[in-house]
PDB file of C-alpha atoms in Angstrom:
ATOM      1  CA  TRP A   1      16.590  27.951   7.325  1.00  0.00           C
ATOM      2  CA  MET A   2      13.453  27.340   4.885  1.00  0.00           C
ATOM      3  CA  ASN A   3      10.220  28.794   5.419  1.00  0.00           C
ATOM      4  CA  ASP A   4       7.899  27.622   2.853  1.00  0.00           C
ATOM      5  CA  TRP A   5       6.740  23.973   1.518  1.00  0.00           C
ATOM      6  CA  ARG A   6       6.107  23.675  -2.117  1.00  0.00           C
ATOM      7  CA  VAL A   7       3.905  21.386  -4.304  1.00  0.00           C
ATOM      8  CA  TYR A   8       5.544  19.445  -7.450  1.00  0.00           C
ATOM      9  CA  SER A   9       3.184  17.670  -9.794  1.00  0.00           C
ATOM     10  CA  SER A  10       3.978  14.666 -12.303  1.00  0.00           C
ATOM     11  CA  ALA A  11       2.237  12.402 -14.379  1.00  0.00           C
ATOM     12  CA  ASP A  12       5.506  10.547 -15.888  1.00  0.00           C
ATOM     13  CA  MET A  13       7.913  11.107 -13.101  1.00  0.00           C
ATOM     14  CA  VAL A  14      10.037  12.937 -15.819  1.00  0.00           C
ATOM     15  CA  ASN A  15       8.302  16.167 -16.284  1.00  0.00           C
ATOM     16  CA  TRP A  16       7.533  17.839 -13.214  1.00  0.00           C
ATOM     17  CA  THR A  17       4.980  21.140 -12.610  1.00  0.00           C
ATOM     18  CA  ASP A  18       6.054  23.673 -10.320  1.00  0.00           C
ATOM     19  CA  HIS A  19       2.567  25.096  -8.063  1.00  0.00           C
ATOM     20  CA  GLY A  20       4.417  27.187  -6.078  1.00  0.00           C
ATOM     21  CA  SER A  21       4.195  27.296  -2.110  1.00  0.00           C
ATOM     22  CA  PRO A  22       0.297  26.825  -0.930  1.00  0.00           C
ATOM     23  CA  LEU A  23       2.064  26.916   2.310  1.00  0.00           C
ATOM     24  CA  SER A  24       4.608  28.505   4.816  1.00  0.00           C
ATOM     25  CA  LEU A  25       5.531  29.235   8.267  1.00  0.00           C
ATOM     26  CA  ALA A  26       3.001  32.392   7.742  1.00  0.00           C
ATOM     27  CA  SER A  27       0.366  29.659   7.803  1.00  0.00           C
ATOM     28  CA  PHE A  28       1.116  29.103  11.501  1.00  0.00           C
ATOM     29  CA  SER A  29       0.814  31.511  14.192  1.00  0.00           C
ATOM     30  CA  TRP A  30       2.862  29.452  16.209  1.00  0.00           C
ATOM     31  CA  ALA A  31       5.520  28.838  13.939  1.00  0.00           C
ATOM     32  CA  ASP A  32       8.710  31.205  13.444  1.00  0.00           C
ATOM     33  CA  GLY A  33      11.416  29.314  11.832  1.00  0.00           C
ATOM     34  CA  ARG A  34      13.004  26.200  10.046  1.00  0.00           C
ATOM     35  CA  ALA A  35      10.047  24.921   7.810  1.00  0.00           C
ATOM     36  CA  TRP A  36      11.871  21.306   7.623  1.00  0.00           C
ATOM     37  CA  ALA A  37       9.773  17.774   6.120  1.00  0.00           C
ATOM     38  CA  ALA A  38       6.142  17.363   5.690  1.00  0.00           C
ATOM     39  CA  GLN A  39       4.005  14.561   4.310  1.00  0.00           C
ATOM     40  CA  THR A  40       1.302  15.017   3.221  1.00  0.00           C
ATOM     41  CA  ILE A  41      -2.225  12.116   2.957  1.00  0.00           C
ATOM     42  CA  LYS A  42      -6.054  12.040   1.925  1.00  0.00           C
ATOM     43  CA  ARG A  43      -8.573  11.258   4.002  1.00  0.00           C
ATOM     44  CA  ASN A  44     -12.500  11.905   3.568  1.00  0.00           C
ATOM     45  CA  GLY A  45     -11.786  13.890   0.070  1.00  0.00           C
ATOM     46  CA  LYS A  46      -9.415  16.142   2.285  1.00  0.00           C
ATOM     47  CA  TYR A  47      -5.558  16.832   1.860  1.00  0.00           C
ATOM     48  CA  TYR A  48      -3.675  16.765   5.396  1.00  0.00           C
ATOM     49  CA  TRP A  49      -0.510  18.293   5.632  1.00  0.00           C
ATOM     50  CA  TYR A  50       1.849  17.576   8.304  1.00  0.00           C
ATOM     51  CA  VAL A  51       4.874  19.653   8.775  1.00  0.00           C
ATOM     52  CA  CYS A  52       7.511  20.603  11.556  1.00  0.00           C
ATOM     53  CA  ALA A  53       8.673  24.088  12.487  1.00  0.00           C
ATOM     54  CA  HIS A  54      10.332  25.561  15.185  1.00  0.00           C
ATOM     55  CA  SER A  55       7.666  26.362  17.765  1.00  0.00           C
ATOM     56  CA  LYS A  56       7.629  30.019  19.452  1.00  0.00           C
ATOM     57  CA  LEU A  57       5.127  28.225  22.145  1.00  0.00           C
ATOM     58  CA  SER A  58       7.779  26.034  23.686  1.00  0.00           C
ATOM     59  CA  GLY A  59      10.956  27.176  21.734  1.00  0.00           C
ATOM     60  CA  ALA A  60      11.863  24.095  20.567  1.00  0.00           C
ATOM     61  CA  MET A  61      10.594  21.874  17.329  1.00  0.00           C
ATOM     62  CA  ALA A  62       6.851  20.834  16.905  1.00  0.00           C
ATOM     63  CA  ILE A  63       4.416  19.266  14.423  1.00  0.00           C
ATOM     64  CA  GLY A  64       1.501  20.894  13.172  1.00  0.00           C
ATOM     65  CA  VAL A  65      -1.108  19.930  10.614  1.00  0.00           C
ATOM     66  CA  ALA A  66      -2.898  21.856   7.477  1.00  0.00           C
ATOM     67  CA  VAL A  67      -5.760  20.800   5.725  1.00  0.00           C
ATOM     68  CA  GLY A  68      -7.214  21.675   2.051  1.00  0.00           C
ATOM     69  CA  ASP A  69      -9.476  20.358  -0.335  1.00  0.00           C
ATOM     70  CA  SER A  70      -6.959  20.099  -3.159  1.00  0.00           C
ATOM     71  CA  PRO A  71      -3.289  18.521  -3.343  1.00  0.00           C
ATOM     72  CA  THR A  72      -2.101  21.812  -4.201  1.00  0.00           C
ATOM     73  CA  GLY A  73      -4.072  23.913  -2.023  1.00  0.00           C
ATOM     74  CA  PRO A  74      -5.018  26.484  -0.524  1.00  0.00           C
ATOM     75  CA  PHE A  75      -4.088  24.816   3.192  1.00  0.00           C
ATOM     76  CA  LYS A  76      -4.486  26.275   6.661  1.00  0.00           C
ATOM     77  CA  ASP A  77      -3.548  25.525   9.967  1.00  0.00           C
ATOM     78  CA  ALA A  78      -6.527  22.964  10.919  1.00  0.00           C
ATOM     79  CA  ILE A  79      -6.002  23.638  14.379  1.00  0.00           C
ATOM     80  CA  GLY A  80      -4.443  27.004  14.867  1.00  0.00           C
ATOM     81  CA  LYS A  81      -1.828  25.351  17.647  1.00  0.00           C
ATOM     82  CA  PRO A  82       0.889  22.513  17.273  1.00  0.00           C
ATOM     83  CA  LEU A  83      -0.473  18.982  16.946  1.00  0.00           C
ATOM     84  CA  ALA A  84       2.722  17.469  19.578  1.00  0.00           C
ATOM     85  CA  ASP A  85       5.033  20.313  20.924  1.00  0.00           C
ATOM     86  CA  GLY A  86       7.919  20.785  23.232  1.00  0.00           C
ATOM     87  CA  ASN A  87      10.778  18.464  21.811  1.00  0.00           C
ATOM     88  CA  TRP A  88      13.696  19.033  20.169  1.00  0.00           C
ATOM     89  CA  ASP A  89      13.425  15.181  18.731  1.00  0.00           C
ATOM     90  CA  TYR A  90      10.058  16.326  17.164  1.00  0.00           C
ATOM     91  CA  ILE A  91      10.646  16.177  13.249  1.00  0.00           C
ATOM     92  CA  ASP A  92       9.896  14.609  10.065  1.00  0.00           C
ATOM     93  CA  PRO A  93       6.118  13.466  10.506  1.00  0.00           C
ATOM     94  CA  THR A  94       5.566  10.814   8.355  1.00  0.00           C
ATOM     95  CA  VAL A  95       1.418   9.484   8.062  1.00  0.00           C
ATOM     96  CA  MET A  96      -0.284   6.515   7.380  1.00  0.00           C
ATOM     97  CA  LEU A  97      -3.507   4.963   7.169  1.00  0.00           C
ATOM     98  CA  ASP A  98      -3.960   1.545   7.973  1.00  0.00           C
ATOM     99  CA  ASP A  99      -6.288  -0.933   5.781  1.00  0.00           C
ATOM    100  CA  ASP A 100      -9.025  -0.995   9.305  1.00  0.00           C
ATOM    101  CA  GLY A 101      -9.069   2.688   8.965  1.00  0.00           C
ATOM    102  CA  GLN A 102      -6.371   3.304  11.830  1.00  0.00           C
ATOM    103  CA  ALA A 103      -4.121   6.683  10.737  1.00  0.00           C
ATOM    104  CA  TYR A 104      -0.865   6.600  12.554  1.00  0.00           C
ATOM    105  CA  MET A 105       1.910   9.063  12.798  1.00  0.00           C
ATOM    106  CA  TYR A 106       5.787   8.504  13.274  1.00  0.00           C
ATOM    107  CA  TRP A 107       8.300  10.960  13.885  1.00  0.00           C
ATOM    108  CA  GLY A 108      11.807  11.515  15.372  1.00  0.00           C
ATOM    109  CA  ASN A 109      15.408  12.209  16.031  1.00  0.00           C
ATOM    110  CA  PRO A 110      17.622  10.329  17.342  1.00  0.00           C
ATOM    111  CA  ASP A 111      14.232   8.072  18.534  1.00  0.00           C
ATOM    112  CA  PRO A 112      11.323   7.582  16.682  1.00  0.00           C
ATOM    113  CA  TYR A 113       7.695   8.204  17.760  1.00  0.00           C
ATOM    114  CA  TYR A 114       4.175   7.115  16.932  1.00  0.00           C
ATOM    115  CA  VAL A 115       1.148   7.903  17.687  1.00  0.00           C
ATOM    116  CA  LYS A 116      -2.424   6.735  16.809  1.00  0.00           C
ATOM    117  CA  LEU A 117      -4.798   9.813  15.155  1.00  0.00           C
ATOM    118  CA  ASN A 118      -7.982  10.539  15.182  1.00  0.00           C
ATOM    119  CA  LYS A 119     -10.636  10.103  12.047  1.00  0.00           C
ATOM    120  CA  ASP A 120     -10.392  13.632  12.107  1.00  0.00           C
ATOM    121  CA  MET A 121      -6.797  13.500  11.552  1.00  0.00           C
ATOM    122  CA  ILE A 122      -5.970  16.261  13.222  1.00  0.00           C
ATOM    123  CA  SER A 123      -6.270  15.264  17.121  1.00  0.00           C
ATOM    124  CA  TYR A 124      -4.673  11.752  18.513  1.00  0.00           C
ATOM    125  CA  SER A 125      -6.115   9.485  21.213  1.00  0.00           C
ATOM    126  CA  GLY A 126      -3.827   7.739  23.886  1.00  0.00           C
ATOM    127  CA  GLU A 127      -0.151   8.233  24.645  1.00  0.00           C
ATOM    128  CA  ILE A 128       2.988   8.923  22.334  1.00  0.00           C
ATOM    129  CA  HIS A 129       5.410   6.135  22.540  1.00  0.00           C
ATOM    130  CA  LYS A 130       8.911   6.311  21.952  1.00  0.00           C
ATOM    131  CA  VAL A 131      10.009   3.224  19.396  1.00  0.00           C
ATOM    132  CA  ALA A 132      13.195   1.120  20.150  1.00  0.00           C
ATOM    133  CA  ARG A 133      15.038   2.689  17.633  1.00  0.00           C
ATOM    134  CA  PRO A 134      15.862   0.402  14.551  1.00  0.00           C
ATOM    135  CA  ALA A 135      19.687  -0.597  13.757  1.00  0.00           C
ATOM    136  CA  HIS A 136      21.595   2.699  11.883  1.00  0.00           C
ATOM    137  CA  TYR A 137      17.986   4.892  12.608  1.00  0.00           C
ATOM    138  CA  GLN A 138      18.663   8.382  12.754  1.00  0.00           C
ATOM    139  CA  GLU A 139      15.682  10.642  11.472  1.00  0.00           C
ATOM    140  CA  GLY A 140      13.571  11.178   8.544  1.00  0.00           C
ATOM    141  CA  PRO A 141      10.931   8.071   8.979  1.00  0.00           C
ATOM    142  CA  TRP A 142       9.054   7.241   6.155  1.00  0.00           C
ATOM    143  CA  PHE A 143       6.319   4.806   7.316  1.00  0.00           C
ATOM    144  CA  TYR A 144       4.144   2.870   4.886  1.00  0.00           C
ATOM    145  CA  LYS A 145       2.223  -0.374   4.459  1.00  0.00           C
ATOM    146  CA  ARG A 146       2.452  -2.669   1.329  1.00  0.00           C
ATOM    147  CA  ALA A 147       1.691  -6.271   0.077  1.00  0.00           C
ATOM    148  CA  GLY A 148       0.501  -6.579   4.215  1.00  0.00           C
ATOM    149  CA  LYS A 149       3.789  -5.444   5.419  1.00  0.00           C
ATOM    150  CA  TYR A 150       5.149  -2.839   7.455  1.00  0.00           C
ATOM    151  CA  TYR A 151       7.649  -0.742   6.127  1.00  0.00           C
ATOM    152  CA  LEU A 152      10.152   2.207   8.119  1.00  0.00           C
ATOM    153  CA  ALA A 153      12.634   3.767   6.080  1.00  0.00           C
ATOM    154  CA  TYR A 154      14.885   6.104   7.150  1.00  0.00           C
ATOM    155  CA  ALA A 155      17.963   8.747   7.112  1.00  0.00           C
ATOM    156  CA  SER A 156      20.791   6.365   8.845  1.00  0.00           C
ATOM    157  CA  THR A 157      23.919   6.441   9.429  1.00  0.00           C
ATOM    158  CA  CYS A 158      25.051  10.437   9.990  1.00  0.00           C
ATOM    159  CA  CYS A 159      27.122  12.122   8.550  1.00  0.00           C
ATOM    160  CA  PRO A 160      26.585  12.089   5.474  1.00  0.00           C
ATOM    161  CA  GLU A 161      23.378   9.845   5.969  1.00  0.00           C
ATOM    162  CA  GLY A 162      22.208   7.063   4.079  1.00  0.00           C
ATOM    163  CA  ILE A 163      18.673   5.520   3.661  1.00  0.00           C
ATOM    164  CA  GLY A 164      17.917   2.516   5.757  1.00  0.00           C
ATOM    165  CA  TYR A 165      14.848   0.387   6.299  1.00  0.00           C
ATOM    166  CA  ALA A 166      13.278  -1.572   8.903  1.00  0.00           C
ATOM    167  CA  MET A 167       9.934  -4.072   8.603  1.00  0.00           C
ATOM    168  CA  SER A 168       7.400  -5.061  10.892  1.00  0.00           C
ATOM    169  CA  ASP A 169       4.226  -7.251  11.388  1.00  0.00           C
ATOM    170  CA  SER A 170       2.406  -4.316  13.079  1.00  0.00           C
ATOM    171  CA  PRO A 171       2.422  -0.839  12.683  1.00  0.00           C
ATOM    172  CA  THR A 172       3.663  -0.241  16.315  1.00  0.00           C
ATOM    173  CA  GLY A 173       6.387  -2.584  15.872  1.00  0.00           C
ATOM    174  CA  PRO A 174       8.955  -4.158  16.828  1.00  0.00           C
ATOM    175  CA  TRP A 175      11.124  -3.362  13.698  1.00  0.00           C
ATOM    176  CA  THR A 176      13.850  -5.692  12.312  1.00  0.00           C
ATOM    177  CA  PHE A 177      16.554  -3.667  10.414  1.00  0.00           C
ATOM    178  CA  LYS A 178      16.292  -5.423   6.831  1.00  0.00           C
ATOM    179  CA  ASN A 179      19.329  -3.157   5.103  1.00  0.00           C
ATOM    180  CA  TYR A 180      20.154  -0.094   3.740  1.00  0.00           C
ATOM    181  CA  ILE A 181      18.578   1.141   0.607  1.00  0.00           C
ATOM    182  CA  MET A 182      21.451   3.214  -0.348  1.00  0.00           C
ATOM    183  CA  ALA A 183      24.523   4.135   0.549  1.00  0.00           C
ATOM    184  CA  PRO A 184      25.643   7.648   2.393  1.00  0.00           C
ATOM    185  CA  THR A 185      25.228  10.107  -0.770  1.00  0.00           C
ATOM    186  CA  ASP A 186      28.627  12.368  -1.417  1.00  0.00           C
ATOM    187  CA  LYS A 187      28.002  15.724   0.124  1.00  0.00           C
ATOM    188  CA  SER A 188      24.611  15.499   1.706  1.00  0.00           C
ATOM    189  CA  ARG A 189      24.689  15.819   5.408  1.00  0.00           C
ATOM    190  CA  GLY A 190      20.846  15.329   5.424  1.00  0.00           C
ATOM    191  CA  ASN A 191      19.343  12.729   4.173  1.00  0.00           C
ATOM    192  CA  HIS A 192      15.089  11.444   4.079  1.00  0.00           C
ATOM    193  CA  PRO A 193      13.075   8.987   1.976  1.00  0.00           C
ATOM    194  CA  GLY A 194      10.195   9.072   0.284  1.00  0.00           C
ATOM    195  CA  ILE A 195       8.515   5.846  -1.096  1.00  0.00           C
ATOM    196  CA  MET A 196       5.573   5.268  -3.227  1.00  0.00           C
ATOM    197  CA  ASP A 197       4.909   2.895  -5.923  1.00  0.00           C
ATOM    198  CA  TYR A 198       2.970   4.869  -9.103  1.00  0.00           C
ATOM    199  CA  LYS A 199       1.692   3.171 -12.349  1.00  0.00           C
ATOM    200  CA  GLY A 200       3.425   0.052 -11.587  1.00  0.00           C
ATOM    201  CA  LYS A 201       6.884   1.127 -10.406  1.00  0.00           C
ATOM    202  CA  SER A 202       8.306   1.335  -6.994  1.00  0.00           C
ATOM    203  CA  TYR A 203       9.962   4.913  -6.581  1.00  0.00           C
ATOM    204  CA  LEU A 204      12.419   6.413  -3.752  1.00  0.00           C
ATOM    205  CA  PHE A 205      12.803  10.157  -3.393  1.00  0.00           C
ATOM    206  CA  TYR A 206      16.069  11.039  -1.205  1.00  0.00           C
ATOM    207  CA  HIS A 207      18.374  13.919  -1.083  1.00  0.00           C
ATOM    208  CA  THR A 208      21.574  14.860  -2.464  1.00  0.00           C
ATOM    209  CA  GLY A 209      24.001  17.709  -2.938  1.00  0.00           C
ATOM    210  CA  LEU A 210      25.833  17.027  -6.003  1.00  0.00           C
ATOM    211  CA  LEU A 211      24.458  19.931  -7.962  1.00  0.00           C
ATOM    212  CA  PRO A 212      26.419  22.571  -8.872  1.00  0.00           C
ATOM    213  CA  LYS A 213      26.882  25.029  -5.821  1.00  0.00           C
ATOM    214  CA  GLY A 214      25.424  21.765  -3.797  1.00  0.00           C
ATOM    215  CA  GLY A 215      26.416  20.804  -0.026  1.00  0.00           C
ATOM    216  CA  SER A 216      25.845  19.532   2.824  1.00  0.00           C
ATOM    217  CA  TYR A 217      23.223  21.900   3.314  1.00  0.00           C
ATOM    218  CA  GLY A 218      22.240  22.572  -0.348  1.00  0.00           C
ATOM    219  CA  ARG A 219      20.363  19.715  -1.517  1.00  0.00           C
ATOM    220  CA  SER A 220      17.938  18.446  -4.408  1.00  0.00           C
ATOM    221  CA  THR A 221      15.514  16.281  -5.012  1.00  0.00           C
ATOM    222  CA  ALA A 222      16.479  13.276  -6.494  1.00  0.00           C
ATOM    223  CA  ILE A 223      14.294  10.011  -7.928  1.00  0.00           C
ATOM    224  CA  GLU A 224      15.786   6.366  -8.442  1.00  0.00           C
ATOM    225  CA  GLU A 225      13.159   3.432  -9.228  1.00  0.00           C
ATOM    226  CA  PHE A 226      13.724   0.590  -7.256  1.00  0.00           C
ATOM    227  CA  LYS A 227      11.954  -3.335  -6.852  1.00  0.00           C
ATOM    228  CA  TYR A 228      10.829  -5.240  -4.446  1.00  0.00           C
ATOM    229  CA  ASN A 229      11.674  -9.463  -3.979  1.00  0.00           C
ATOM    230  CA  THR A 230       9.366 -11.844  -3.275  1.00  0.00           C
ATOM    231  CA  ASP A 231       9.783 -11.603   0.186  1.00  0.00           C
ATOM    232  CA  GLY A 232       9.080  -8.161   0.192  1.00  0.00           C
ATOM    233  CA  SER A 233      12.391  -7.076   1.106  1.00  0.00           C
ATOM    234  CA  ILE A 234      13.872  -3.925  -1.280  1.00  0.00           C
TER     235      ILE A 234
END
């Protein structure tokens, strides 16, 4: 039962600064619970923060978007309503801006969905598409592009959940399962990857319940460095 989203920053991936909570359920007039997974992306000098929360409008989960001038905020609800609403599948948004300027948003449990975002990043065009589920897909997708290849990493094989990944030559699939990035983590019923390259190294963010008093719903954030093979596989 989370009520806030928080921001931390680091220049070396070791020492971290806590910037508090520049966004919370109170930031969205339509939300009344479950401040769950989120992702932020920069475009045109603005930072767009995509979140999921329980919607008092539909009584189900919904995806919202906030906007700010800085990664540390302040942030405000960009549209005053959910970007996508009305389905318990609508959790864990992940957004990627492709080389041609087209932005895509994926999300979903137990099936992945995607939609094409407009250039304003707060609306979308066309239909919402349900995607054929890659092997072992559960939830928590993380969508990105690297060296011309598209990746969909995700929490897999509940429960507990590990992290698997699939690859594609297209941002809309089809997705081919490649392997597990990590085995299911002890005590953590849920998981959620975040993947990035920083200062010449590649990093995986994920959940663990291994700290004292940790457990299935008492999770901490952890980071591991990893490497890519020459064919792009992890």
